[in-house]
C-alpha angles and dihedrals in degrees: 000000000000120000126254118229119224117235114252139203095273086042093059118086125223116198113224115251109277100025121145125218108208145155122229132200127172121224115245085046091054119026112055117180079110089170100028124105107015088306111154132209112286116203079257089064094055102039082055085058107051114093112262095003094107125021116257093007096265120162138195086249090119108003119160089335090233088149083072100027105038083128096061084050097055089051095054089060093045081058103053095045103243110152094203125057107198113191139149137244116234093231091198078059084057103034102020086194093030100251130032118031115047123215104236091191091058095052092040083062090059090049087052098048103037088052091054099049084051081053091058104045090257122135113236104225106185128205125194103201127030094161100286108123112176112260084229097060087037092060081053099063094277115213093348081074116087089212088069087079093066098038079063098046090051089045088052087050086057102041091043092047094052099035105023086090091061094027136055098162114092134173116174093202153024116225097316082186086070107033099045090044098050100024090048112017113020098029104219106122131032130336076024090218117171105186116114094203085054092056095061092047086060101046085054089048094045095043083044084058108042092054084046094051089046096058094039088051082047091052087050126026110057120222082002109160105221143200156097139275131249131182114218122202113203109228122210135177116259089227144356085254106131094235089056093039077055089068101044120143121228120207104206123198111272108267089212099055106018085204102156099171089057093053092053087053096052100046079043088063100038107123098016102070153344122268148165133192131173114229123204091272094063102256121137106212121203131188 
């Protein structure tokens, strides 16, 4: 049997003052009740459909089911003691066609659950965009439209109207690096583009709507703290092999922050969980 080494002091971590433990879901993984309520069809919706894109076939139709049993949910994270709860709004829930009529059912279900994460002593951390477009503004050039920057900044207006009394916590997207490579250029994830031109039309677009819908959260939610998320992928060398230690990849303190204790504990925590964290420029980091 092989011994088991006690921790010692330089083993234990130590969470910088002001961090948040907290637990995160996106929408179209988590809340089924994909055609319930006025919801319309995401770009998600249609890439399940289409035949090899996903193994077994499987779809977000049902999910978790969060949409029913948001309330078990809740009562998971009260269990396990976070104090923040980040997800993200289906914005086809919201805007079944993207833009005009809003659902008032779908926004109705937000009320509902952002009220009851407050209830149980949980910070509501909301996030605009977690990769469902809505089909209708897809069929309309998506985000290699230029207007789809707008579409989004009058989509933050809504969702920061209705929600910016309860939450104070906004991220406009989830990891645009992702989504835009292997939605747009790769086409490996939904709307399964391959076009290289049409990739760089959708960075611009995305980079145009994330500064819109920030000004659009600041005009509107009061002492809100904004951003966006990133997801950082720690890079070491295969070997001490000189030609390997060439190619190493510094991680330098964060000129914005300088927060040098919150870079240790990050690094700290690479490889044993996932974890998030705003800093004072407005950027959500993710590991």
């Amino acid at each position: 049997m092989a011994a088991t080494r006690s921790a010692t002091p330089s083993d234990e971590i130590t969470a910088p003052r002001g961090f948040v433990w907290g637990v995160s879901t996106s929408s179209y993984q988590i809340e089924g009740a994909a055609k319930e309520d006025g919801r319309a069809p995401s770009i998600w919706d249609t890439y399940c459909t289409q035949t090899g894109r996903i193994a077994n076939g499987d779809t977000g139709d049902v999910a978790c089911d969060h949409y029913h049993r948001y309330a078990e949910d809740i009562g998971l994270m009260r269990e396990l003691g976070v104090t923040a709860y980040r997800f993200s709004v289906a914005w086809p829930r919201v805007l079944p066609q993207g833009r005009g009529a809003v659902n008032e059912a779908g926004l109705a279900f937000y009320d509902r659950l952002i009220d009851a994460v407050i209830a149980a002593g949980i910070e509501p951390w909301l996030c605009l965009y977690h990769w469902d477009l809505p089909q209708a503004l897809d069929d309309l050039g998506g985000w290699s439209n230029r207007d789809c920057a707008g579409w989004f900044a009058d989509y933050a207006a809504l969702v920061a109207r209705r929600f910016g009394d309860r939450v104070k916590r906004f991220a406009t997207f989830n990891e645009p690096s992702v989504f835009s490579l292997l939605g747009y250029c790769i086409g490996g994830q939904a709307p399964g583009i391959a076009n290289h031109s049409v990739l760089l039309r959708t960075i611009h677009h995305v980079n145009l709507a994330h500064g819109a819908a920030i000004d659009v959260l600041r005009a509107n939610v009061r002492e809100a703290s904004l951003g966006i998320v990133h997801n950082h992928q720690p890079c070491l060398p295969a070997s001490d092999a000189p030609v390997a230690l060439g190619h190493r990849v510094t991680i330098p303190a964060e000129p914005q922050t300088g927060q040098d204790r919150a870079l240790r504990f990050r690094r700290k925590l690479q490889g044993q969980i996932g974890m998030g964290f705003f800093d004072s420029s407005g950027g959500w980091h993710f590991s």
